[in-house]
Short mmCIF file of C-alpha atoms and ligand atoms in Angstrom, two decimals:
data_model
loop_
_atom_site.label_atom_id
_atom_site.label_comp_id
_atom_site.label_asym_id
_atom_site.label_seq_id
_atom_site.Cartn_x
_atom_site.Cartn_y
_atom_site.Cartn_z
CA MET L 16 95.21 79.51 157.05
CA ASN L 17 95.55 82.80 155.19
CA LYS L 18 98.49 84.72 156.65
CA GLU L 19 96.88 88.10 155.97
CA TYR L 20 94.66 87.57 159.00
CA LYS L 21 97.50 86.78 161.38
CA VAL L 22 97.75 89.46 164.06
CA PRO L 23 101.06 91.35 163.79
CA THR L 24 102.50 93.59 166.48
CA TRP L 25 102.70 97.34 166.19
CA GLU L 26 103.77 100.25 168.37
CA SER L 27 101.57 102.65 170.28
CA GLY L 28 102.04 106.40 169.94
CA VAL L 29 101.79 109.29 167.50
CA ARG L 30 102.25 108.61 163.76
CA GLN L 31 102.73 111.47 161.36
CA LEU L 32 100.69 110.68 158.25
CA ALA L 33 101.37 113.89 156.33
CA PRO L 34 102.56 117.39 157.24
CA ASN L 35 100.49 118.46 160.29
CA ILE L 36 98.30 115.32 160.26
CA TYR L 37 98.78 112.73 162.97
CA ALA L 38 97.24 109.48 164.15
CA TYR L 39 97.40 108.40 167.78
CA ILE L 40 97.61 104.63 167.80
CA GLN L 41 97.28 102.07 170.58
CA ALA L 42 99.38 98.92 170.42
CA LYS L 43 96.30 96.90 171.35
CA ALA L 44 93.04 96.70 169.42
CA THR L 45 90.99 94.95 172.11
CA TRP L 46 88.08 96.29 174.18
CA TYR L 47 88.41 100.01 174.91
CA TRP L 48 91.83 100.40 173.27
CA SER L 49 90.92 102.85 170.51
CA ASN L 50 92.79 105.13 168.14
CA ALA L 51 92.42 108.86 167.70
CA GLY L 52 94.11 111.63 165.72
CA PHE L 53 94.75 115.33 165.31
CA ILE L 54 95.35 117.96 162.64
CA VAL L 55 97.44 121.04 163.31
CA GLY L 56 96.47 124.24 161.52
CA ASN L 57 98.06 127.70 161.47
CA ASP L 58 96.12 128.86 164.51
CA TYR L 59 94.44 125.87 166.09
CA VAL L 60 94.22 122.09 166.38
CA VAL L 61 91.39 119.72 165.44
CA VAL L 62 91.26 116.49 167.42
CA VAL L 63 89.52 113.33 166.21
CA ASP L 64 88.02 111.47 169.19
CA SER L 65 88.88 111.31 172.84
CA LEU L 66 89.67 107.99 174.52
CA ALA L 67 88.01 105.58 176.95
CA THR L 68 89.33 107.01 180.20
CA VAL L 69 90.49 110.31 181.63
CA GLY L 70 94.03 108.96 182.05
CA LEU L 71 94.32 107.71 178.47
CA THR L 72 92.94 110.98 177.11
CA GLN L 73 95.33 113.02 179.25
CA LYS L 74 98.23 111.01 177.86
CA PHE L 75 96.94 111.66 174.33
CA LYS L 76 96.73 115.37 175.09
CA GLU L 77 100.31 115.35 176.41
CA GLU L 78 101.43 113.79 173.13
CA ILE L 79 99.66 116.57 171.20
CA ARG L 80 101.38 119.13 173.41
CA LYS L 81 104.79 117.70 172.53
CA ILE L 82 104.04 118.69 168.93
CA THR L 83 102.09 121.93 169.26
CA ASP L 84 100.92 124.39 171.91
CA LYS L 85 98.19 125.82 169.68
CA PRO L 86 94.69 125.78 171.17
CA ILE L 87 92.50 122.75 170.54
CA ARG L 88 89.49 124.37 168.93
CA TYR L 89 87.45 121.43 167.66
CA LEU L 90 86.99 117.90 168.94
CA ILE L 91 85.27 115.58 166.49
CA ASN L 92 83.46 112.52 167.90
CA THR L 93 83.20 109.80 165.28
CA HIS L 94 80.38 107.98 167.16
CA HIS L 95 78.89 107.60 170.63
CA HIS L 96 80.88 104.62 171.96
CA GLY L 97 82.65 105.31 175.24
CA ASP L 98 86.11 104.56 173.93
CA HIS L 99 85.72 107.52 171.57
CA ILE L 100 83.98 110.03 173.86
CA TYR L 101 84.41 109.28 177.59
CA GLY L 102 87.46 111.57 177.80
CA ASN L 103 85.88 114.52 175.92
CA HIS L 104 86.04 116.78 178.99
CA VAL L 105 89.85 116.54 179.01
CA PHE L 106 89.64 118.86 175.99
CA ALA L 107 87.59 121.44 177.90
CA GLY L 108 87.06 124.56 175.82
CA ALA L 109 87.03 122.71 172.51
CA THR L 110 83.84 122.82 170.45
CA ILE L 111 82.64 119.25 170.00
CA ILE L 112 81.22 118.13 166.64
CA SER L 113 79.35 114.88 165.96
CA HIS L 114 76.55 113.31 163.99
CA ASP L 115 73.03 114.14 165.28
CA TYR L 116 72.45 110.53 166.34
CA CYS L 117 75.81 110.31 168.14
CA ARG L 118 74.83 113.23 170.37
CA ARG L 119 71.35 111.85 171.12
CA GLU L 120 72.60 108.36 171.83
CA ALA L 121 75.52 109.51 173.99
CA ILE L 122 73.07 111.41 176.19
CA GLU L 123 70.54 108.59 176.27
CA GLN L 124 73.07 105.88 177.18
CA GLY L 125 75.06 107.99 179.63
CA ILE L 126 78.06 106.33 181.23
CA ARG L 127 77.97 102.63 181.96
CA ASP L 128 78.05 101.41 185.54
CA PRO L 129 81.74 101.92 186.51
CA GLY L 130 81.49 98.92 188.88
CA LEU L 131 80.45 96.64 186.02
CA MET L 132 83.04 98.19 183.72
CA ASN L 133 85.87 97.75 186.20
CA THR L 134 84.86 94.14 186.77
CA ILE L 135 84.78 93.25 183.08
CA PHE L 136 87.66 95.45 181.96
CA PRO L 137 89.96 95.59 185.01
CA GLU L 138 92.96 96.96 183.10
CA PHE L 139 91.24 100.38 182.83
CA ASP L 140 90.51 103.00 185.44
CA PHE L 141 87.10 104.35 184.50
CA ARG L 142 86.88 106.84 187.37
CA GLY L 143 85.98 110.33 186.21
CA ILE L 144 84.61 109.36 182.81
CA ALA L 145 81.75 111.52 181.58
CA VAL L 146 79.46 112.12 178.66
CA THR L 147 80.12 115.55 177.19
CA PRO L 148 77.83 115.78 174.17
CA ALA L 149 78.52 117.67 170.97
CA ASP L 150 77.93 121.42 170.56
CA ILE L 151 77.47 121.15 166.80
CA THR L 152 75.78 118.25 165.04
CA PHE L 153 74.99 117.42 161.44
CA ASP L 154 73.45 114.67 159.36
CA MET L 155 75.27 113.81 156.12
CA GLN L 156 78.26 116.12 155.63
CA LEU L 157 80.10 118.98 157.26
CA THR L 158 83.35 120.50 156.00
CA LEU L 159 85.90 122.37 158.08
CA HIS L 160 88.03 124.77 156.06
CA MET L 161 91.32 124.84 157.86
CA ASP L 162 93.81 127.23 156.23
CA GLY L 163 92.58 126.13 152.82
CA ARG L 164 92.67 122.45 153.75
CA GLU L 165 89.34 120.63 153.59
CA VAL L 166 88.49 118.40 156.52
CA ARG L 167 85.35 116.58 155.44
CA LEU L 168 83.15 114.86 157.99
CA LEU L 169 81.00 112.30 156.21
CA HIS L 170 78.11 110.07 157.28
CA PHE L 171 76.95 107.27 154.99
CA GLY L 172 73.94 105.93 156.88
CA PRO L 173 73.84 103.27 159.60
CA GLY L 174 76.88 101.01 159.85
CA HIS L 175 78.88 100.21 162.97
CA THR L 176 76.31 102.38 164.78
CA ALA L 177 73.54 104.56 163.41
CA GLY L 178 75.63 107.72 163.69
CA ASP L 179 79.20 107.03 162.57
CA ILE L 180 81.21 109.57 160.67
CA ILE L 181 84.59 109.43 159.02
CA VAL L 182 87.07 112.28 158.63
CA HIS L 183 88.26 112.54 155.06
CA LEU L 184 91.23 114.68 154.03
CA PRO L 185 90.86 114.62 150.24
CA ALA L 186 94.05 116.51 149.39
CA GLU L 187 96.14 114.08 151.43
CA ASP L 188 94.13 110.92 150.62
CA ILE L 189 93.81 110.14 154.32
CA ILE L 190 90.72 108.87 156.14
CA PHE L 191 90.22 108.65 159.87
CA ALA L 192 87.88 105.69 159.51
CA SER L 193 87.15 105.13 163.18
CA ASP L 194 85.10 101.98 163.78
CA PHE L 195 84.25 101.56 160.11
CA ILE L 196 87.48 99.54 160.32
CA PHE L 197 88.43 97.08 163.04
CA LEU L 198 91.76 95.56 162.05
CA TYR L 199 93.17 92.51 163.87
CA SER L 200 90.33 92.89 166.35
CA THR L 201 86.87 91.42 165.90
CA PRO L 202 84.45 93.99 164.44
CA LEU L 203 81.53 94.80 166.73
CA GLY L 204 78.18 95.54 165.12
CA MET L 205 75.77 95.31 168.04
CA GLU L 206 74.22 98.73 167.50
CA GLY L 207 74.30 99.18 163.77
CA SER L 208 73.44 97.40 160.56
CA PHE L 209 75.60 94.82 158.87
CA ALA L 210 74.09 95.53 155.45
CA GLY L 211 74.64 99.24 156.08
CA TRP L 212 78.19 98.76 157.31
CA LEU L 213 79.10 96.87 154.13
CA ARG L 214 77.56 99.61 151.99
CA ASN L 215 79.48 102.21 153.99
CA LEU L 216 82.78 100.41 153.46
CA ASN L 217 82.17 100.49 149.72
CA ALA L 218 81.28 104.18 149.83
CA MET L 219 84.40 104.89 151.83
CA ALA L 220 86.60 102.81 149.51
CA ASN L 221 85.21 104.79 146.56
CA LEU L 222 86.82 107.92 148.01
CA GLY L 223 90.13 106.37 146.97
CA ALA L 224 92.17 107.20 150.04
CA GLN L 225 95.63 105.71 150.42
CA THR L 226 95.83 105.77 154.21
CA TYR L 227 93.23 104.73 156.76
CA VAL L 228 93.32 105.15 160.52
CA PRO L 229 91.11 102.38 161.92
CA GLY L 230 89.20 102.81 165.17
CA HIS L 231 91.06 99.75 166.42
CA GLY L 232 94.28 98.40 164.92
CA PRO L 233 97.31 99.73 163.05
CA VAL L 234 97.27 102.38 160.30
CA CYS L 235 96.58 100.61 157.01
CA GLY L 236 95.84 100.93 153.33
CA VAL L 237 92.79 99.61 151.54
CA GLU L 238 93.84 96.04 152.43
CA GLY L 239 92.88 96.75 156.06
CA LEU L 240 89.43 97.87 154.95
CA ASN L 241 89.12 94.66 152.93
CA LEU L 242 90.03 92.42 155.88
CA CYS L 243 87.37 94.06 158.02
CA ARG L 244 84.87 93.63 155.20
CA ASP L 245 85.81 89.94 154.96
CA TYR L 246 84.78 89.39 158.56
CA LEU L 247 81.46 91.16 158.10
CA VAL L 248 80.64 89.24 154.92
CA PHE L 249 81.65 85.94 156.54
CA VAL L 250 79.58 86.46 159.69
CA GLN L 251 76.58 87.77 157.78
CA ARG L 252 76.64 84.71 155.50
CA GLU L 253 77.19 82.12 158.24
CA ALA L 254 74.57 83.78 160.43
CA ARG L 255 71.98 83.77 157.65
CA LYS L 256 72.35 80.02 157.10
CA ARG L 257 71.75 79.33 160.77
CA PHE L 258 68.95 81.86 161.15
CA ASP L 259 67.16 80.18 158.24
CA LYS L 260 67.53 76.82 159.99
CA GLY L 261 65.78 78.26 163.04
CA MET L 262 68.80 78.26 165.36
CA THR L 263 68.98 80.58 168.35
CA VAL L 264 71.78 83.11 168.66
CA ASP L 265 73.54 80.98 171.28
CA GLU L 266 73.28 77.86 169.14
CA ALA L 267 74.66 79.71 166.15
CA ALA L 268 77.49 81.25 168.19
CA GLU L 269 78.48 77.77 169.28
CA ASP L 270 78.13 76.32 165.79
CA ILE L 271 80.02 78.87 163.69
CA ASP L 272 83.69 78.06 163.12
CA LEU L 273 85.38 81.45 162.88
CA GLY L 274 88.29 79.90 160.98
CA GLN L 275 90.95 82.48 160.22
CA PHE L 276 89.13 85.12 162.28
CA LYS L 277 89.76 83.03 165.39
CA GLN L 278 93.18 84.66 165.41
CA TRP L 279 91.62 88.05 166.04
CA PRO L 280 91.07 88.94 169.69
CA ASN L 281 87.60 89.44 171.18
CA HIS L 282 85.95 86.77 169.07
CA GLU L 283 83.26 86.60 171.78
CA ARG L 284 81.80 89.58 169.90
CA ILE L 285 80.21 86.99 167.64
CA LEU L 286 77.41 86.91 170.23
CA ALA L 287 76.68 90.62 169.93
CA ASN L 288 76.97 90.46 166.17
CA LEU L 289 74.52 87.58 165.91
CA GLU L 290 72.06 89.33 168.23
CA ARG L 291 72.11 92.27 165.85
CA LEU L 292 71.94 90.11 162.74
CA TRP L 293 68.96 88.11 164.05
CA ARG L 294 67.10 91.40 164.45
CA GLU L 295 68.25 92.61 161.05
CA PHE L 296 67.07 89.36 159.40
CA ARG L 297 63.68 89.83 161.06
CA GLY L 298 63.54 93.29 159.48
CA GLU L 299 63.70 95.19 162.76
CA ASP L 300 64.97 98.76 162.80
CA HIS L 301 68.33 99.08 164.56
CA THR L 302 67.43 102.42 166.13
CA THR L 303 64.36 101.02 167.91
CA SER L 304 65.27 97.33 168.28
CA LYS L 305 68.01 97.92 170.83
CA LEU L 306 70.04 95.35 172.72
CA ASP L 307 70.58 95.26 176.46
CA ILE L 308 74.25 96.15 176.26
CA ALA L 309 75.13 95.59 179.94
CA GLU L 310 73.63 92.10 179.72
CA LEU L 311 75.46 91.45 176.44
CA PHE L 312 78.78 92.56 177.95
CA LEU L 313 78.34 89.99 180.71
CA ARG L 314 77.44 87.22 178.25
CA MET L 315 80.44 88.05 176.07
CA ASP L 316 82.68 88.18 179.13
CA ASN L 317 81.46 84.72 180.17
CA MET L 318 82.08 83.39 176.68
CA ALA L 319 85.59 84.89 176.59
CA LYS L 320 86.45 83.43 180.01
CA ALA L 321 85.03 80.03 179.06
CA GLY L 322 87.27 80.11 175.99
CA GLU L 323 90.32 80.65 178.18
CA LEU L 324 89.65 77.55 180.31
ZN1 LIG C 409 82.62 101.80 168.32
#
C-alpha cells in the first residue's frame, strides 16, 4: 500500500496563502464539505465560491469579517454544483461571475429535493438553499485587475463538469483549483468528461503554481494534483477493460478493486464515474447524455450503506 494515499487529518478554517489571499478549508472532504477562498483588495473583497448550506456560508462570511470589513464585490462560482453555489445569496449585493455553462446548468437543475437531500446527507441543514445564478459569464478566460494584481479565471474545456473554472493568481503562484482536485476524497466525474478532466489537469499543472486549493481536501502542492490524476487514470483504465468485455456498470463497480483508493472516503462514487465513463466510451456527448442524478445519489447511498454492513 502506497502511503501517499493514506488519508491524513487536517484542520478546518481560514489559511493565509499569501498577503491578502486566503483559503477557507473544511476538515472533511466528503459529500458537500467543500472549500472556498477570498482575496482582499484595497477597496473590496473577491470571494471564491459559496458553500452547500446557508449556515455553512454564513460561518464562512463571519470568518471573512474577522479579517476585513471591506465590501464583498465579486463572488466567483467555480462550477454549478450545490456545494459551491447554494449559499450564494448569503453574499447578497456581490456580483456573481461564472462560466456560461455553470449559469445555464445551475438554473436548469435548480435545487435538489431538500427531503431527499436531508435523508441522504442528514448532517446538513439544507433549509433556505437557493440557486442565485451569475450576473457575468464568460467562456474561456476573464481577468480581474485588483489593485494591479491579476486574478485570472480560466476554463479549459469539459472536465469535472462542462463549465469548471479555476482561479489563477500568477504573481503568487496560487490556484484555487476547485473540483479539478479532489484530495483524500474520491473524485466525482458524473457530469463531465474523464478524458477532458485529465487534459485539464495537465493544462493546470503547466501553469506552474506552487499552491493549490482543492475543492475538497487540504491545501496542497502539485503532489495533490498528481494523486487526483492517479485516481482518474486508474478508474478510466479499469473501466475500459470491463466496458470492452461487455460488463454493465453495476458488474464493473462490483468487480473493480479500488486498491489504495479504498482508503479515500465516498468510494461509492465509482458508480457515478462508471456511468459517465460508459457514456464517454460510447462516444456520447456529456452535455446531452445526462445522468439522473437523484437516482444516482440513491444508488450510491445504497452502495455506501451496504459497504458499512
Ligand atoms: Zn463539484
